[in-house]
Backbone as numpy.savetxt, mean C-alpha at the origin, in Angstrom:
# Nx Ny Nz CAx CAy CAz Cx Cy Cz
17.67 10.30 15.95 18.18 9.00 15.91 17.13 8.08 15.07
17.86 7.40 14.28 17.00 6.11 13.62 16.07 5.50 14.75
15.12 4.78 14.47 13.97 4.47 15.20 14.79 2.99 15.42
14.27 2.29 16.76 14.57 1.06 17.28 14.33 -0.02 16.42
13.16 -0.08 15.46 12.95 -1.17 15.03 13.33 -1.74 13.77
13.86 -2.89 14.25 14.60 -3.76 13.18 13.95 -3.68 11.54
15.05 -3.28 10.50 14.65 -2.99 9.16 15.83 -3.07 8.56
15.65 -3.20 7.38 16.72 -3.32 6.14 17.22 -1.61 5.98
18.50 -1.89 5.53 18.93 -0.57 5.09 18.75 -0.24 3.70
18.19 0.92 3.07 17.83 1.20 1.81 19.09 1.87 1.33
19.54 1.31 0.28 21.11 2.00 0.01 20.77 2.64 -1.54
20.79 3.99 -1.92 20.92 4.58 -2.90 22.24 4.91 -3.63
22.14 3.77 -4.61 23.63 4.03 -5.21 23.73 5.12 -6.45
24.49 5.79 -6.11 24.84 7.07 -7.04 23.62 7.65 -7.61
22.74 8.27 -6.59 21.80 8.80 -7.16 22.12 10.03 -7.75
21.33 10.51 -8.79 21.75 11.52 -9.77 21.16 13.03 -9.19
20.05 13.06 -8.72 19.39 14.38 -8.42 18.93 14.30 -7.17
19.00 15.69 -6.40 18.67 15.59 -4.91 17.20 15.57 -4.83
16.55 15.96 -5.62 15.11 15.81 -5.60 14.34 14.41 -5.51
15.51 13.66 -6.02 14.98 12.04 -6.18 15.32 11.18 -4.67
16.54 11.90 -4.20 16.92 11.29 -2.76 15.65 11.90 -1.80
15.38 13.02 -2.04 14.28 13.82 -1.00 12.92 12.81 -1.35
12.75 12.53 -2.37 11.31 11.73 -2.66 11.46 10.40 -2.16
12.85 9.69 -2.34 13.05 8.41 -1.67 12.74 8.72 -0.26
13.36 9.67 0.47 13.28 9.47 1.96 11.79 9.48 2.37
11.23 10.35 1.49 9.59 10.43 1.77 8.75 9.53 2.01
9.29 8.70 0.74 8.69 7.17 0.46 8.95 6.14 1.59
10.20 6.42 2.17 10.85 5.54 3.06 10.00 5.68 4.43
9.83 6.85 4.76 9.32 7.17 5.95 7.80 7.09 6.20
7.19 7.13 4.72 5.66 6.93 4.75 5.46 5.17 5.33
6.49 4.38 5.14 6.23 3.01 5.72 7.28 2.63 6.97
7.84 3.93 7.74 8.42 3.39 8.73 9.80 3.17 8.65
10.25 3.41 7.75 12.06 2.89 7.27 12.50 4.40 7.14
13.74 4.42 8.08 14.76 5.63 8.23 16.31 4.94 8.26
16.61 4.07 7.59 17.81 3.49 7.50 18.33 3.78 6.03
18.75 5.14 5.73 19.11 5.43 4.23 20.46 5.69 4.43
21.21 4.82 3.39 22.73 4.80 3.11 22.92 5.35 1.66
23.53 6.41 1.42 23.67 7.01 0.15 25.06 6.59 -0.45
25.53 6.37 -1.69 26.56 5.85 -2.58 27.00 7.24 -3.54
27.96 8.03 -3.22 28.33 8.56 -4.22 27.31 9.81 -4.98
26.50 10.54 -4.32 25.82 11.02 -5.09 26.13 12.08 -6.10
25.67 12.20 -7.30 26.19 13.04 -8.46 26.30 14.24 -8.18
25.56 14.79 -7.30 25.58 16.35 -7.04 26.00 16.86 -5.60
26.71 15.91 -5.09 27.11 16.08 -3.87 26.11 16.08 -2.59
26.91 16.04 -1.51 25.89 16.01 -0.25 26.36 16.85 0.88
25.76 17.59 1.68 24.15 17.55 1.48 23.59 18.21 0.49
22.34 18.10 0.03 21.87 18.56 -0.88 20.47 19.33 -0.62
20.42 20.75 -0.82 19.27 21.45 -0.47 17.89 21.01 -1.08
18.02 20.59 -2.30 16.74 20.14 -3.19 16.36 18.90 -2.63
17.29 18.17 -1.83 16.58 16.78 -1.34 16.03 17.12 -0.30
16.53 18.09 0.73 15.81 18.43 1.80 14.21 19.04 1.58
14.02 19.74 0.40 12.78 20.43 -0.03 12.03 19.35 -0.32
12.60 18.44 -1.27 11.59 17.24 -1.57 10.99 16.39 -0.49
11.80 16.33 0.42 11.49 15.13 1.66 10.50 15.67 2.38
10.19 16.92 2.52 8.97 17.64 2.99 9.31 17.19 4.73
8.35 16.41 5.26 8.64 15.76 6.70 9.59 14.86 6.93
10.37 14.50 6.09 11.22 13.32 6.18 12.51 13.72 6.22
12.46 14.94 6.24 14.05 15.69 6.28 14.91 14.84 7.38
14.45 14.44 8.34 15.37 13.78 9.64 16.15 12.46 8.78
15.47 11.85 7.81 16.29 10.68 7.26 17.40 11.08 6.53
17.11 12.36 5.95 18.53 12.92 5.21 19.69 13.62 6.21
19.31 13.98 7.42 20.14 14.24 8.46 20.96 13.32 8.66
20.10 12.16 8.93 20.82 10.99 9.62 21.36 9.86 8.46
21.13 10.00 7.36 21.84 9.22 6.09 23.23 9.03 6.17
23.46 7.68 6.05 24.84 7.63 5.83 25.77 7.54 4.64
27.04 8.50 4.38 27.29 8.55 3.11 28.52 7.69 3.18
28.66 6.94 1.80 29.77 5.99 1.32 30.27 6.28 0.18
31.56 6.14 -0.29 32.10 6.28 -1.57 31.70 5.16 -2.34
31.61 4.15 -2.13 31.40 2.82 -3.16 30.34 1.91 -2.42
29.96 1.13 -3.33 28.71 0.10 -2.81 29.55 -0.82 -1.82
30.67 -1.44 -2.14 31.20 -2.30 -0.95 31.19 -1.63 0.51
31.59 -0.77 0.64 31.76 -0.03 1.71 30.38 0.23 2.54
29.20 0.63 1.52 27.90 0.71 1.81 27.20 -0.81 2.49
27.72 -1.61 1.87 26.93 -2.96 2.57 27.97 -3.94 3.33
28.96 -3.16 3.46 30.00 -4.11 4.30 29.82 -5.00 5.72
28.61 -4.40 6.48 28.25 -4.71 7.76 26.94 -5.81 7.36
26.60 -5.78 6.26 25.33 -6.82 6.01 25.58 -8.07 5.68
24.88 -9.02 5.87 25.10 -10.40 5.57 23.81 -10.78 4.79
23.08 -10.03 4.03 22.16 -10.48 2.97 22.03 -9.13 2.11
22.22 -9.21 0.85 21.80 -7.75 0.02 20.98 -8.39 -1.02
20.02 -7.43 -1.30 18.89 -7.50 -2.51 19.32 -6.28 -3.31
19.28 -6.84 -4.53 19.29 -5.50 -5.87 18.22 -5.40 -6.58
17.63 -4.23 -6.45 16.58 -3.99 -7.33 16.55 -3.60 -8.89
15.93 -4.35 -9.74 16.16 -3.83 -11.14 14.91 -4.65 -11.81
14.32 -3.81 -12.72 13.43 -4.34 -13.66 13.81 -4.97 -14.98
15.27 -4.92 -15.06 16.00 -5.62 -16.33 16.40 -6.96 -16.06
16.02 -8.26 -17.15 16.82 -9.27 -17.05 18.20 -8.87 -17.22
19.00 -9.89 -16.31 20.73 -9.84 -16.36 21.15 -11.07 -16.17
22.42 -11.40 -16.62 22.88 -12.41 -17.09 23.48 -12.97 -15.89
23.03 -12.84 -14.97 23.73 -13.24 -13.54 22.73 -14.33 -12.72
23.18 -15.36 -12.39 22.56 -16.34 -11.83 22.24 -16.33 -10.14
21.25 -15.86 -9.94 20.81 -15.23 -8.54 19.26 -15.90 -8.37
18.88 -15.79 -7.10 17.78 -16.18 -6.72 16.78 -14.78 -6.91
15.69 -15.03 -7.63 14.89 -13.62 -8.06 13.75 -13.78 -7.29
13.31 -12.59 -6.40 12.23 -12.28 -5.74 11.20 -11.38 -6.29
9.75 -11.53 -6.06 8.98 -10.24 -6.46 9.40 -9.36 -5.07
8.76 -8.05 -5.30 9.15 -7.09 -4.17 8.38 -7.66 -2.71
7.20 -8.30 -2.72 6.48 -9.12 -1.61 7.23 -10.18 -0.92
7.79 -10.96 -2.20 8.33 -12.24 -1.29 9.67 -11.69 -0.79
10.43 -11.07 -1.44 11.86 -10.19 -0.67 11.74 -9.49 0.63
10.50 -8.96 0.64 10.52 -8.60 2.07 9.91 -9.32 2.94
9.26 -10.19 2.67 8.58 -11.67 3.73 10.16 -12.15 3.91
11.05 -12.55 2.87 12.43 -13.10 3.11 13.05 -12.31 3.98
13.28 -10.76 3.88 13.92 -10.05 4.67 13.57 -9.86 6.09
12.42 -10.00 6.23 11.90 -9.73 7.54 12.00 -11.12 8.25
12.06 -12.18 7.72 12.55 -13.24 8.54 14.23 -13.20 8.89
14.88 -13.08 7.81 16.53 -12.78 8.18 16.49 -11.64 9.29
15.89 -10.77 9.37 16.11 -9.90 10.41 15.89 -10.25 11.71
14.35 -11.13 11.48 13.96 -11.56 12.78 15.18 -12.39 13.44
15.66 -13.23 12.64 17.01 -14.01 13.23 18.17 -13.41 13.68
18.21 -12.23 13.58 19.33 -11.54 13.80 20.39 -10.98 12.89
19.65 -11.15 11.56 20.70 -10.72 10.21 20.60 -9.17 9.97
21.56 -8.76 9.40 21.56 -7.43 8.89 21.41 -7.50 7.14
20.41 -6.74 6.76 20.13 -6.87 5.60 20.06 -5.31 4.60
20.36 -5.27 3.41 20.37 -4.24 2.53 19.30 -4.23 1.66
19.07 -3.10 0.98 18.47 -3.17 -0.38 18.96 -2.13 -1.11
19.60 -2.58 -2.45 20.11 -1.60 -3.24 19.27 -0.99 -4.38
19.19 0.39 -4.46 18.64 0.93 -5.58 19.52 1.71 -6.65
19.37 1.38 -7.84 20.28 2.05 -8.66 20.02 3.23 -9.10
21.20 4.14 -9.71 20.78 5.49 -10.20 19.62 5.64 -11.31
19.03 6.82 -11.49 17.90 7.00 -11.81 17.81 6.54 -13.66
18.95 7.13 -14.12 19.24 7.23 -15.91 18.94 5.72 -16.38
20.01 5.12 -15.93 20.34 3.47 -16.21 20.07 2.48 -15.62
19.79 2.72 -14.45 19.56 1.52 -13.17 20.92 1.26 -12.49
20.86 0.05 -12.10 22.12 -0.67 -11.30 23.03 -1.33 -12.35
24.21 -1.08 -12.39 25.31 -1.79 -12.93 25.19 -3.31 -12.48
25.88 -3.95 -13.52 26.08 -5.49 -13.12 27.22 -5.37 -12.10
28.17 -4.60 -11.97 29.27 -4.83 -10.98 28.60 -4.55 -9.74
27.37 -3.67 -9.45 26.78 -3.51 -7.89 25.80 -5.02 -8.13
25.27 -5.09 -8.89 24.34 -6.36 -8.73 25.00 -7.69 -8.40
26.24 -8.11 -8.95 27.06 -8.84 -8.40 27.33 -9.07 -7.08
27.42 -7.85 -6.35 27.54 -8.18 -5.03 26.49 -8.70 -4.30
25.33 -8.39 -5.05 24.15 -8.77 -4.04 24.00 -10.37 -3.94
23.15 -10.64 -2.95 22.74 -12.14 -2.87 21.47 -12.54 -3.75
20.82 -11.73 -3.91 19.44 -11.98 -4.45 18.99 -10.83 -5.09
17.98 -10.93 -6.30 17.51 -9.86 -7.10 15.92 -9.62 -6.84
15.46 -8.24 -6.53 14.18 -8.01 -6.43 13.69 -7.52 -7.75
12.95 -8.11 -8.42 12.41 -7.69 -9.75 10.93 -7.48 -9.93
10.82 -6.29 -10.10 9.24 -5.75 -10.09 8.76 -6.16 -11.57
7.69 -6.50 -11.65 6.81 -7.00 -12.90 6.41 -5.90 -13.24
7.04 -5.15 -14.55 6.71 -3.86 -14.91 6.76 -4.40 -16.42
6.04 -3.36 -17.03 5.54 -3.39 -18.21 7.12 -3.36 -19.19
7.40 -4.49 -19.97 8.26 -4.68 -20.67 9.08 -3.77 -21.47
7.85 -3.09 -22.18 8.11 -1.93 -23.11 8.22 -0.59 -22.54
7.97 -0.71 -20.97 8.80 0.54 -20.24 9.33 0.04 -19.01
10.27 -0.50 -19.01 10.63 -1.20 -17.75 11.26 0.08 -16.51
11.71 0.93 -16.69 12.42 1.92 -16.25 11.62 2.35 -14.97
11.78 2.29 -13.79 10.97 2.91 -12.41 11.73 4.12 -12.06
10.92 5.17 -11.88 11.91 6.30 -10.80 12.44 5.58 -9.50
13.45 6.12 -9.13 14.00 5.72 -8.10 13.02 5.84 -6.72
12.40 6.96 -6.44 11.59 6.80 -5.31 10.36 5.95 -5.57
9.82 5.84 -6.72 8.77 4.87 -7.02 9.35 3.20 -6.66
10.53 2.94 -6.78 10.88 1.79 -6.40 10.98 1.43 -5.03
11.55 2.76 -4.32 11.56 2.60 -3.00 10.43 2.42 -2.18
9.12 3.40 -2.76 7.88 2.94 -2.16 7.30 1.79 -2.46
7.27 1.40 -3.63 7.04 -0.07 -3.64 7.47 -1.13 -2.63
8.95 -0.81 -2.73 9.76 -2.12 -1.90 9.11 -1.61 -0.31
9.08 -0.42 0.12 8.73 0.02 1.37 7.58 -0.39 1.90
6.49 -0.32 0.85 5.08 -0.89 1.08 4.75 -2.08 1.19
5.92 -3.07 0.43 5.78 -4.38 0.79 6.08 -4.62 2.19
7.54 -4.17 2.64 8.14 -4.33 4.10 6.89 -3.80 5.04
6.28 -2.88 4.98 5.07 -2.34 5.78 4.03 -3.33 6.02
3.74 -3.87 4.82 2.50 -4.73 4.65 2.70 -6.37 5.40
4.00 -6.54 5.36 4.51 -7.64 6.07 4.06 -7.67 7.97
4.43 -6.11 8.24 4.38 -5.72 9.60 2.96 -5.80 10.19
1.93 -5.17 9.24 0.69 -4.87 9.46 -0.09 -5.58 8.60
-0.42 -6.58 8.72 -1.50 -7.58 7.92 -2.70 -7.18 7.91
-3.29 -7.10 6.31 -4.69 -6.48 6.64 -5.68 -7.42 5.37
-7.01 -7.21 5.46 -7.55 -7.98 4.81 -7.29 -7.65 3.12
-7.88 -8.05 2.31 -7.84 -7.44 0.72 -8.64 -6.29 0.57
-10.08 -6.65 1.35 -10.80 -5.58 1.17 -11.36 -5.20 2.78
-11.40 -4.01 3.09 -11.93 -3.66 4.39 -12.93 -2.49 4.31
-13.45 -1.98 5.17 -14.53 -1.10 5.00 -13.90 0.15 5.92
-14.24 1.58 5.17 -13.91 2.65 5.84 -14.77 2.70 7.17
-14.23 3.74 7.92 -15.11 3.99 9.37 -16.28 4.19 9.10
-17.18 3.57 9.68 -18.63 3.99 9.56 -19.45 3.91 11.06
-20.80 4.03 11.03 -21.13 3.92 12.10 -21.55 2.40 12.85
-22.08 2.04 13.71 -22.57 0.92 14.16 -23.25 0.17 13.03
-23.30 -1.09 12.79 -23.96 -1.68 12.03 -25.26 -1.95 12.36
-26.17 -2.22 11.74 -27.68 -2.33 12.10 -27.63 -3.67 12.84
-28.58 -4.08 13.62 -28.69 -5.19 14.00 -30.05 -5.74 13.54
-30.16 -7.04 13.30 -30.95 -7.87 12.36 -32.44 -7.49 12.70
-32.89 -7.15 14.12 -34.06 -6.65 14.45 -34.26 -5.34 13.72
-33.64 -4.51 13.43 -33.56 -3.26 12.86 -33.71 -3.30 11.24
-33.11 -4.20 10.83 -33.23 -4.78 9.24 -34.86 -5.15 9.09
-35.25 -6.12 9.93 -36.60 -6.63 9.85 -37.52 -5.62 9.67
-37.37 -4.66 10.83 -38.65 -3.40 10.67 -38.50 -2.90 9.33
-37.51 -2.62 8.94 -36.94 -1.94 7.67 -37.77 -2.59 6.48
-37.66 -4.07 6.47 -38.35 -4.66 5.60 -39.71 -4.73 5.80
-40.14 -4.86 7.16 -41.76 -4.85 7.09 -42.35 -3.32 6.55
-41.42 -2.18 6.89 -41.85 -1.22 6.75 -42.19 -0.67 5.25
-41.26 -1.42 4.31 -41.16 -1.24 3.14 -42.42 -2.22 2.57
-42.39 -3.53 2.77 -43.44 -4.16 2.51 -44.75 -4.03 2.36
-44.81 -3.28 3.71 -46.33 -2.79 4.23 -46.59 -1.43 3.03
-45.58 -0.60 2.74 -46.15 0.56 1.83 -46.12 0.17 0.48
-45.19 -0.78 0.33 -45.35 -1.16 -1.42 -46.77 -2.08 -1.63
-47.01 -2.80 -0.64 -48.17 -3.55 -0.53 -49.66 -2.29 -0.84
-49.47 -1.25 -0.03 -50.49 -0.28 0.12 -50.49 0.31 -1.40
-49.35 0.24 -1.96 -49.21 0.90 -3.52 -49.58 0.14 -4.71
-49.76 -1.29 -4.39 -50.09 -2.16 -5.56 -48.85 -2.85 -5.90
-47.72 -2.80 -5.46 -46.45 -3.32 -5.92 -46.32 -4.46 -6.12
-47.09 -5.29 -5.17 -46.89 -6.82 -5.11 -47.68 -7.45 -6.08
-47.90 -7.23 -7.49 -48.88 -7.68 -8.37 -48.06 -8.75 -9.61
-48.64 -9.47 -10.10 -50.13 -10.18 -9.85 -50.05 -10.86 -8.75
-50.93 -11.22 -7.98 -51.26 -11.67 -6.83 -50.37 -12.94 -6.30
-50.42 -14.01 -7.38 -49.95 -15.28 -7.37 -48.23 -15.13 -7.26
-47.83 -13.78 -7.37 -46.22 -13.93 -7.48 -45.94 -12.84 -5.99
-46.92 -12.45 -5.39 -46.61 -11.59 -4.50 -45.71 -12.28 -3.20
-45.96 -13.47 -2.84 -45.09 -14.41 -2.01 -43.57 -14.32 -2.31
-43.64 -14.60 -3.36 -42.02 -14.76 -4.17 -41.52 -13.11 -4.37
-42.12 -12.34 -4.63 -41.64 -11.08 -4.61 -40.95 -10.38 -3.00
-41.92 -10.88 -2.10 -41.64 -10.50 -0.89 -40.43 -10.94 -0.26
-40.02 -12.33 -0.65 -39.03 -13.16 -0.32 -37.65 -12.30 -0.89
-37.82 -12.01 -2.16 -36.79 -11.40 -2.79 -36.81 -10.13 -2.35
-37.52 -9.23 -1.82 -37.20 -7.87 -1.44 -36.33 -8.19 0.15
-36.86 -9.31 0.89 -36.20 -9.39 2.10 -34.70 -9.94 1.83
-34.77 -10.95 0.83 -33.28 -11.19 0.53 -32.46 -10.08 0.21
-32.93 -9.08 -0.52 -32.09 -7.90 -0.91 -31.64 -7.25 0.35
-32.58 -6.78 1.48 -31.94 -6.50 2.67 -31.01 -7.06 3.27
-31.20 -8.44 3.29 -30.13 -9.15 3.90 -28.85 -9.44 3.19
-28.75 -9.06 1.84 -27.31 -8.96 1.23 -26.89 -7.56 1.24
-27.44 -6.69 1.69 -26.75 -5.17 1.84 -26.32 -5.03 3.33
-24.75 -4.64 3.62 -24.25 -4.32 4.80 -24.73 -2.84 5.19
-25.88 -3.05 6.22 -26.29 -1.37 6.45 -25.92 -1.21 8.04
-25.47 0.20 8.08 -25.23 0.70 9.28 -26.72 1.23 10.04
-26.89 1.60 11.25 -28.14 2.08 11.80 -28.48 3.47 11.03
-27.50 4.45 10.59 -27.49 5.53 9.67 -28.17 5.07 8.44
-27.83 4.21 7.89 -28.17 3.70 6.74 -29.97 3.32 6.81
-30.46 2.56 7.93 -31.79 2.20 7.97 -32.56 3.29 8.25
-32.00 4.06 9.14 -32.78 5.64 9.43 -33.13 6.52 8.02
-32.32 6.31 7.29 -32.42 6.99 5.93 -33.39 6.48 4.96
-33.19 4.94 5.14 -34.11 4.31 3.98 -35.52 4.54 4.70
-35.68 4.38 6.10 -37.10 4.84 6.76 -37.25 6.14 6.17
-36.55 7.05 6.33 -37.07 8.34 5.81 -37.32 8.61 4.59
-36.46 7.93 3.92 -36.84 8.06 2.29 -38.60 7.61 1.92
-38.65 6.31 2.57 -40.12 5.83 2.39 -41.19 6.54 2.94
-41.01 7.25 4.27 -41.95 8.34 4.65 -41.87 9.34 3.66
-40.89 10.20 3.26 -41.31 11.18 2.69 -42.04 10.96 1.28
-41.63 9.79 0.68 -42.50 9.54 -0.64 -44.07 9.34 -0.25
-44.32 8.59 0.68 -45.62 8.38 1.27 -46.33 10.06 1.43
-45.58 10.78 2.14 -46.04 12.18 2.32 -46.46 12.86 1.06
-45.37 12.70 0.18 -45.28 13.27 -0.91 -46.74 12.90 -2.01
-47.01 11.72 -1.83 -48.05 10.84 -2.66 -49.41 11.51 -1.80
-49.44 11.62 -0.61 -50.80 11.97 0.14 -50.85 13.61 -0.29
-49.56 14.26 -0.30 -50.17 15.75 -0.68 -50.76 15.77 -1.95
-49.91 15.02 -2.86 -50.87 15.03 -4.44 -52.29 14.76 -4.49
């Protein structure tokens, strides 16, 4: 059964290849979406090529709803977005994928039923289908090559839906060990300062103080873990041992 999470229905209009339907299902499930509706697939339904391509997302194909035309596929929805990269002569609100999924989440939270239309692979969505949508999702692609693969468009839209649900910082660190405490950074700084002083690094003498400040500033700018600190201690110890053996 479909998950209980409130979410939009993704409607594939007259998809041409089973492989693309399967890839779209996989892209949807990557981002926790499982409401797939299929309108008049060219090669019929069910489609074994779609199953193979869907990999671990085959459940979406088993539960996909099949419709003869677009009106019946969106009949129970109160707001519909049509995805297209091409400019159209239809006056409608135009959203980026990010803004559209933010808007969709707000509508669904208020009790609405939302659908997103995706056109066939070869020529994209026809104006007759777009005319039935309330708004357009326009992907800012290269105007000299505006065609998006069906699964790519589904993936992009699904990503923006998921991103609204799981906000993250623009930059994060991958899993690391514990961050080094200031006392550990201080001891590392002292270790390097002492050994570099022994090696005559702080020369000329009148610049030594500022050179030591710069070195301490370097350590403070570096996000070091305890493992990093231990390794850097080891690097210096090995260099000293190597020098003494020489």
